[in-house]
PDB file of C-alpha atoms in Angstrom:
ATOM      1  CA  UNK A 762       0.000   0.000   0.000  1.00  0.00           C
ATOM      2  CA  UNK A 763       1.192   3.577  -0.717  1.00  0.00           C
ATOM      3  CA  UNK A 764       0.165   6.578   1.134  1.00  0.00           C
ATOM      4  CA  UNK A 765       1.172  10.209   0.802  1.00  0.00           C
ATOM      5  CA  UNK A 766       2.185  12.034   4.144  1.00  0.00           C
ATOM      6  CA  UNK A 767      -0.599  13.543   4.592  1.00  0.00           C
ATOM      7  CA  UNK A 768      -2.744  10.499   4.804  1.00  0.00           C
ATOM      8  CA  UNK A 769       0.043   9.096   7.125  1.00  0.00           C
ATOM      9  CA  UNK A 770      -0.541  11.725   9.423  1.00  0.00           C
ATOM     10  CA  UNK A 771      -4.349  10.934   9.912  1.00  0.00           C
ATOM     11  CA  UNK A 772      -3.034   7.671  10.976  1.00  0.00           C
ATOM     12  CA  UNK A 773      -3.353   8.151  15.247  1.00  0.00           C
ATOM     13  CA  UNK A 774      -1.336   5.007  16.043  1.00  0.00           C
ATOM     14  CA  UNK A 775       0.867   4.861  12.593  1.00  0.00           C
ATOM     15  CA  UNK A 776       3.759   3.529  14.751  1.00  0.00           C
ATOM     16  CA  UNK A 777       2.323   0.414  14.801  1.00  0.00           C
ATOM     17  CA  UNK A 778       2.586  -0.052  11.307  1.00  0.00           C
ATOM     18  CA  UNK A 779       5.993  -1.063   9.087  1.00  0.00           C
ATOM     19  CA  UNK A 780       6.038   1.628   6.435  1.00  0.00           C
ATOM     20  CA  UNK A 781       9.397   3.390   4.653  1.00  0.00           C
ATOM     21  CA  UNK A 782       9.784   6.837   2.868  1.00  0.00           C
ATOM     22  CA  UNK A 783       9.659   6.328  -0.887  1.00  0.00           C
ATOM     23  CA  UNK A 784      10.087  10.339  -1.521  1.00  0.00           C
ATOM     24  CA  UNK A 785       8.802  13.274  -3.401  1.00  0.00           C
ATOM     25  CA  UNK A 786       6.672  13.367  -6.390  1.00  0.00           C
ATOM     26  CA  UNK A 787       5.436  15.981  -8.696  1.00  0.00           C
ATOM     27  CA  UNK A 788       1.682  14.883  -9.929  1.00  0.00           C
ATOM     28  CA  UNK A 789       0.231  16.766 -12.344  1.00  0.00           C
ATOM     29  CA  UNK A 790      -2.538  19.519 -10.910  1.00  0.00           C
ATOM     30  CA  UNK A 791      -0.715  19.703  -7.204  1.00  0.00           C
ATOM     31  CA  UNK A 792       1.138  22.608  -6.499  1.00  0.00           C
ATOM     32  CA  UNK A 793       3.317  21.238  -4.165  1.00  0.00           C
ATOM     33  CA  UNK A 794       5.286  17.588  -4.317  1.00  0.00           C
ATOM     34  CA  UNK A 795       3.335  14.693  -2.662  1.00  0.00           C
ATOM     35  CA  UNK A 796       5.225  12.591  -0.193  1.00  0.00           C
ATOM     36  CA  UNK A 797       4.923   9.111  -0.648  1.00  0.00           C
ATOM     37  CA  UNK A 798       5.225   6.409   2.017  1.00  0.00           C
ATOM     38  CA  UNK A 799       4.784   2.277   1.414  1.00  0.00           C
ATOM     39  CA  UNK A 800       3.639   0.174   3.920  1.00  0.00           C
ATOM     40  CA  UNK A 801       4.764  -3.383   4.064  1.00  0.00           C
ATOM     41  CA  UNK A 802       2.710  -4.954   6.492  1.00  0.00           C
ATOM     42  CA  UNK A 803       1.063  -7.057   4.512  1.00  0.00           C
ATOM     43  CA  UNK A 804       4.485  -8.695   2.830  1.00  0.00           C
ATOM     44  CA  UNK A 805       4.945 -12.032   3.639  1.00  0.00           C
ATOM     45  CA  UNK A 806       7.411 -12.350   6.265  1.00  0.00           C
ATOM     46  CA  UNK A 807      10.186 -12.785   4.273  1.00  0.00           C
ATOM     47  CA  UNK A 808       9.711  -9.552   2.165  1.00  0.00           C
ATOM     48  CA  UNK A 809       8.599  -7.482   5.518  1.00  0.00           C
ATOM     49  CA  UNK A 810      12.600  -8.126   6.939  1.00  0.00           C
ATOM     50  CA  UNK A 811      13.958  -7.124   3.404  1.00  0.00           C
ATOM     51  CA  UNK A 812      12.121  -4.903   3.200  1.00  0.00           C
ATOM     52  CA  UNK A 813      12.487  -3.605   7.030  1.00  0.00           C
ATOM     53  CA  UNK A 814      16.322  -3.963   6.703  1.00  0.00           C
ATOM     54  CA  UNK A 815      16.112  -1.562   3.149  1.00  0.00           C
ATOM     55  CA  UNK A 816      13.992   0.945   5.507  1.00  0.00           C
ATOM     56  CA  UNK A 817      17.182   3.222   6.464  1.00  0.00           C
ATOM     57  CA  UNK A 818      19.006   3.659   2.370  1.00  0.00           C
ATOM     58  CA  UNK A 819      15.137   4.712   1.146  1.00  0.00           C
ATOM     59  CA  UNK A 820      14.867   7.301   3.645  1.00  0.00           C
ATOM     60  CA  UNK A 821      18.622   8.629   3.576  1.00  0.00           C
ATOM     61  CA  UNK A 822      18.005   8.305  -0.580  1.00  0.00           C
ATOM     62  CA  UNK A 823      14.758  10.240  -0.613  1.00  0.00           C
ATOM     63  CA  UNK A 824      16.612  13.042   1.361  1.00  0.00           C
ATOM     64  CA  UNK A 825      19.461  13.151  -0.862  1.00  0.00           C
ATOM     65  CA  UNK A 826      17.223  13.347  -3.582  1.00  0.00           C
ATOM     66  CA  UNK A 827      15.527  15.989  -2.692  1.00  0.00           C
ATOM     67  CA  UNK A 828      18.825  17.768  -1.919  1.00  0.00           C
ATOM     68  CA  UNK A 829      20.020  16.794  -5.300  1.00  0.00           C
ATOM     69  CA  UNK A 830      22.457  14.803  -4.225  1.00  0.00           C
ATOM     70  CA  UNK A 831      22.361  12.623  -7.016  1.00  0.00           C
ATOM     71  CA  UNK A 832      25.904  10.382  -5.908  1.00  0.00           C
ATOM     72  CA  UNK A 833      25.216   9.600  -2.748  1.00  0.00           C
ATOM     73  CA  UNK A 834      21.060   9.152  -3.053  1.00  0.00           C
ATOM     74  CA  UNK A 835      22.638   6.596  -5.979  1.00  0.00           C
ATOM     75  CA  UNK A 836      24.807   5.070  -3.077  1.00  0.00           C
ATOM     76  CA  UNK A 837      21.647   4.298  -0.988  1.00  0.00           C
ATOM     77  CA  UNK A 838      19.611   2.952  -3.521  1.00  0.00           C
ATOM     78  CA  UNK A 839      22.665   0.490  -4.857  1.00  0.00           C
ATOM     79  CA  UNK A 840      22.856  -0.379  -1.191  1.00  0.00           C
ATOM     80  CA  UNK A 841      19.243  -1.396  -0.667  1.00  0.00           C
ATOM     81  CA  UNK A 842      19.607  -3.464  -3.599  1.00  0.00           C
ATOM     82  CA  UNK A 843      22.354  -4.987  -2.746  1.00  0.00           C
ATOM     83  CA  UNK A 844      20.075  -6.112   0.145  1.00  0.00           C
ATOM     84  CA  UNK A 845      17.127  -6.921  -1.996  1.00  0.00           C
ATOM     85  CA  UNK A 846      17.703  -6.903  -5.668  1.00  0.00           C
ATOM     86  CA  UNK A 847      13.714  -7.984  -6.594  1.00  0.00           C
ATOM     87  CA  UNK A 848      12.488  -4.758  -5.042  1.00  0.00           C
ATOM     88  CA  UNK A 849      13.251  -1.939  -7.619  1.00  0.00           C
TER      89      UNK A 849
END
């Protein structure tokens, strides 16, 4: 499931939840970028801990990109697939 920020804020209890940042998009229409979020929750177990374990490079690679810093947001993405190659 993806979610933009805003709907993850609506979310009371959201800590409960295994979600990562996927970063800023520009949709047609908006004004503003939308901030996208995945949760994972519903992975089979297997995916969840890749997926958990690939939580850190997304974030740090969604702030680089929005700081376009294109080398090292690269860095974190090669990481997390280095981790789990299936989930690009």
């Amino acid at each position: 499931i993806i979610t933009s920020k805003s709907t993850l804020d609506l979310i009371d209890d959201n800590y409960k939840y295994q979600y990562r940042d996927l970063g800023f998009i520009s949709i047609r229409g908006i004004h503003n970028k939308v901030h996208l979020f995945e949760f994972f929750d519903g992975n089979n177990e297997d995916i969840r801990l890749l997926k958990y374990k690939t939580k850190a490079h997304f974030t740090n690679g969604a702030q680089f990109m929005e700081q376009s810093l294109w080398k090292e947001a690269i860095n974190e993405y090669e990481s997390a697939l280095k981790i789990y190659p299936e989930d690009m």
